[in-house]
Tab-separated table of C-alpha atoms in Angstrom:
chain	number	residue	atom	x	y	z
A	232	UNK	CA	98.457	54.081	171.427
A	233	UNK	CA	100.581	54.639	174.514
A	234	UNK	CA	102.231	57.658	172.845
A	235	UNK	CA	99.082	59.779	172.606
A	236	UNK	CA	97.234	61.644	175.319
A	237	UNK	CA	94.091	59.568	175.474
A	238	UNK	CA	92.253	62.326	177.331
A	239	UNK	CA	92.042	64.098	173.965
A	240	UNK	CA	90.852	61.061	172.020
A	241	UNK	CA	88.351	58.259	172.189
A	242	UNK	CA	90.316	55.240	170.986
A	243	UNK	CA	88.394	52.248	169.672
A	244	UNK	CA	89.830	49.070	168.213
A	245	UNK	CA	88.287	46.988	165.508
A	246	UNK	CA	89.039	43.607	163.988
A	247	UNK	CA	87.635	42.473	160.675
A	248	UNK	CA	84.976	39.754	160.898
A	249	UNK	CA	86.435	36.317	160.169
A	250	UNK	CA	89.901	37.970	160.120
A	251	UNK	CA	88.959	39.579	156.797
A	252	UNK	CA	88.232	36.277	155.071
A	253	UNK	CA	84.805	37.437	153.975
A	254	UNK	CA	83.311	39.974	151.601
A	255	UNK	CA	84.138	43.664	151.658
A	256	UNK	CA	80.479	44.446	152.360
A	257	UNK	CA	80.343	42.263	155.482
A	258	UNK	CA	83.554	43.798	156.800
A	259	UNK	CA	82.340	47.323	156.004
A	260	UNK	CA	78.944	46.802	157.644
A	261	UNK	CA	80.571	45.854	160.905
A	262	UNK	CA	82.934	48.857	160.918
A	263	UNK	CA	80.183	51.249	159.809
A	264	UNK	CA	77.934	50.030	162.633
A	265	UNK	CA	80.670	50.638	165.197
A	266	UNK	CA	81.262	54.187	163.913
A	267	UNK	CA	77.562	55.016	163.696
A	268	UNK	CA	76.998	53.727	167.248
A	269	UNK	CA	79.796	55.985	168.465
A	270	UNK	CA	78.419	59.074	166.705
A	271	UNK	CA	74.902	58.328	167.961
A	272	UNK	CA	76.147	58.855	171.509
A	273	UNK	CA	78.854	61.508	170.940
A	274	UNK	CA	79.084	64.854	169.220
A	275	UNK	CA	79.087	64.725	165.453
A	276	UNK	CA	81.746	67.454	165.610
A	277	UNK	CA	84.287	64.903	166.818
A	278	UNK	CA	86.949	64.135	164.253
A	279	UNK	CA	87.240	60.608	162.946
A	280	UNK	CA	90.656	59.137	162.241
A	281	UNK	CA	90.948	55.523	161.194
A	282	UNK	CA	94.299	53.780	161.307
A	283	UNK	CA	93.901	50.726	159.109
A	284	UNK	CA	96.234	47.850	158.374
A	285	UNK	CA	96.296	45.472	155.393
A	286	UNK	CA	92.771	44.530	154.184
A	287	UNK	CA	91.339	46.917	156.766
A	288	UNK	CA	92.513	49.825	154.611
A	289	UNK	CA	90.182	49.028	151.710
A	290	UNK	CA	87.352	48.325	154.170
A	291	UNK	CA	87.982	51.707	155.815
A	292	UNK	CA	88.033	53.512	152.470
A	293	UNK	CA	84.651	51.999	151.608
A	294	UNK	CA	83.167	53.088	154.948
A	295	UNK	CA	84.723	56.575	154.935
A	296	UNK	CA	83.485	57.167	151.385
A	297	UNK	CA	79.941	56.328	152.543
A	298	UNK	CA	80.005	58.378	155.767
A	299	UNK	CA	79.327	61.725	154.126
A	300	UNK	CA	77.687	63.127	157.271
A	301	UNK	CA	81.027	63.141	159.125
A	302	UNK	CA	82.919	66.223	157.925
A	303	UNK	CA	86.254	65.772	159.683
A	304	UNK	CA	87.630	62.388	158.733
A	305	UNK	CA	91.071	61.035	158.047
A	306	UNK	CA	92.621	57.724	157.030
A	307	UNK	CA	96.062	56.399	157.858
A	308	UNK	CA	96.693	53.221	155.900
A	309	UNK	CA	99.603	50.969	156.889
A	310	UNK	CA	100.520	48.246	154.365
A	311	UNK	CA	97.032	48.583	152.947
A	312	UNK	CA	95.888	46.096	150.364
A	313	UNK	CA	94.171	48.936	148.563
A	314	UNK	CA	94.759	48.141	144.920
A	315	UNK	CA	94.948	44.396	145.487
A	316	UNK	CA	98.009	42.197	145.434
A	317	UNK	CA	99.533	39.836	142.905
A	318	UNK	CA	99.831	37.320	145.746
A	319	UNK	CA	96.053	36.813	145.600
A	320	UNK	CA	96.209	36.511	141.808
A	321	UNK	CA	98.646	33.611	142.259
A	322	UNK	CA	96.843	32.004	145.199
A	323	UNK	CA	93.466	32.078	143.429
A	324	UNK	CA	94.867	29.680	140.804
A	325	UNK	CA	95.419	26.955	143.404
A	326	UNK	CA	92.839	24.175	143.005
A	327	UNK	CA	90.309	24.051	145.851
A	328	UNK	CA	91.471	27.395	147.335
A	329	UNK	CA	87.810	28.408	147.739
A	330	UNK	CA	87.518	25.813	150.513
A	331	UNK	CA	89.991	27.848	152.558
A	332	UNK	CA	89.425	31.415	151.417
A	333	UNK	CA	86.215	33.305	150.718
A	334	UNK	CA	85.672	33.706	146.961
A	335	UNK	CA	84.405	37.288	147.386
A	336	UNK	CA	87.537	38.218	149.310
A	337	UNK	CA	89.747	36.604	146.667
A	338	UNK	CA	88.063	38.610	143.888
A	339	UNK	CA	88.162	41.881	145.852
A	340	UNK	CA	91.873	41.541	146.590
A	341	UNK	CA	93.089	40.713	143.091
A	342	UNK	CA	95.576	43.205	141.759
A	343	UNK	CA	94.056	46.182	139.883
A	344	UNK	CA	90.492	45.004	140.459
A	345	UNK	CA	87.603	47.326	139.490
A	346	UNK	CA	86.190	47.474	143.042
A	347	UNK	CA	89.404	49.015	144.368
A	348	UNK	CA	89.652	51.445	141.464
A	349	UNK	CA	86.105	52.668	142.089
A	350	UNK	CA	86.681	53.163	145.824
A	351	UNK	CA	90.010	54.941	145.247
A	352	UNK	CA	88.455	57.367	142.779
A	353	UNK	CA	85.938	58.515	145.419
A	354	UNK	CA	88.393	59.368	148.191
A	355	UNK	CA	88.039	63.061	149.074
A	356	UNK	CA	89.319	63.246	152.665
A	357	UNK	CA	92.711	63.602	154.284
A	358	UNK	CA	94.771	60.420	154.006
A	359	UNK	CA	98.244	59.013	154.530
A	360	UNK	CA	99.416	55.811	152.877
A	361	UNK	CA	102.408	53.950	154.280
A	362	UNK	CA	104.004	51.091	152.331
A	363	UNK	CA	107.173	49.033	152.487
A	364	UNK	CA	109.373	47.840	149.658
A	365	UNK	CA	110.001	44.708	151.713
A	366	UNK	CA	106.339	43.726	152.114
A	367	UNK	CA	106.056	40.132	150.913
A	368	UNK	CA	102.240	40.096	150.960
A	369	UNK	CA	101.315	43.333	149.240
A	370	UNK	CA	103.171	43.409	145.953
A	371	UNK	CA	103.905	45.366	144.123
A	372	UNK	CA	104.262	47.586	147.185
A	373	UNK	CA	102.842	50.488	145.160
A	374	UNK	CA	99.447	48.817	145.572
A	375	UNK	CA	99.473	50.374	149.056
A	376	UNK	CA	99.998	53.851	147.548
A	377	UNK	CA	96.890	54.728	145.543
A	378	UNK	CA	96.880	57.909	143.526
A	379	UNK	CA	93.786	59.841	142.545
A	380	UNK	CA	93.168	63.303	141.151
A	381	UNK	CA	92.477	64.790	144.584
A	382	UNK	CA	96.111	64.400	145.654
A	383	UNK	CA	96.317	67.658	147.634
A	384	UNK	CA	95.037	65.686	150.629
A	385	UNK	CA	97.291	62.663	150.064
A	386	UNK	CA	100.604	61.803	151.676
A	387	UNK	CA	102.660	58.770	150.712
A	388	UNK	CA	105.427	57.242	152.801
A	389	UNK	CA	107.634	54.335	151.759
A	390	UNK	CA	109.712	52.473	154.320
A	391	UNK	CA	112.802	50.532	153.346
A	392	UNK	CA	112.555	46.856	154.107
A	393	UNK	CA	109.904	46.387	156.759
A	394	UNK	CA	107.800	43.278	156.303
A	395	UNK	CA	104.013	43.133	156.256
A	396	UNK	CA	103.871	42.597	160.016
A	397	UNK	CA	106.818	44.725	161.167
A	398	UNK	CA	105.734	47.775	159.139
A	399	UNK	CA	103.039	48.516	161.723
A	400	UNK	CA	105.560	48.927	164.528
A	401	UNK	CA	108.069	50.670	162.238
A	402	UNK	CA	105.379	53.224	161.253
A	403	UNK	CA	104.626	53.999	164.881
A	404	UNK	CA	108.322	54.564	165.592
A	405	UNK	CA	108.490	57.446	163.088
């Protein structure tokens, strides 16, 4: 954030409720409320750009798909768990895992789940997806690189061996 001229932008930060260990709808409601509150007090001509990381990417896609009244919107997804991850498929087999992780979240983050596929198919705004071959949480790493038939507005970037945490800083260094 230090690299941009903040006089030209209103920068807001957002953290997922319960660190994302809750349903997609609860996470999306919170983000949608923040965006709607901003646009209720600012010009609707302002562009909206969401930079989302990990689970926040799928949450942001859900919200951006629903915010049809905002014409100029963009998504930058860094290590986004967009099409799920096999890690969750494995973890969900652990007995008693539902005592530690929300069952809705576990279902929504399974690899190739229908919720993700539906949200991906409705993306019609400018977007950039950044993934890393070295991400040990989102695998296969291609899960962070969704493809839909509206690809003229899509950019994909793959970094070498950044991890799930270090990819955020590595993306900003580009």
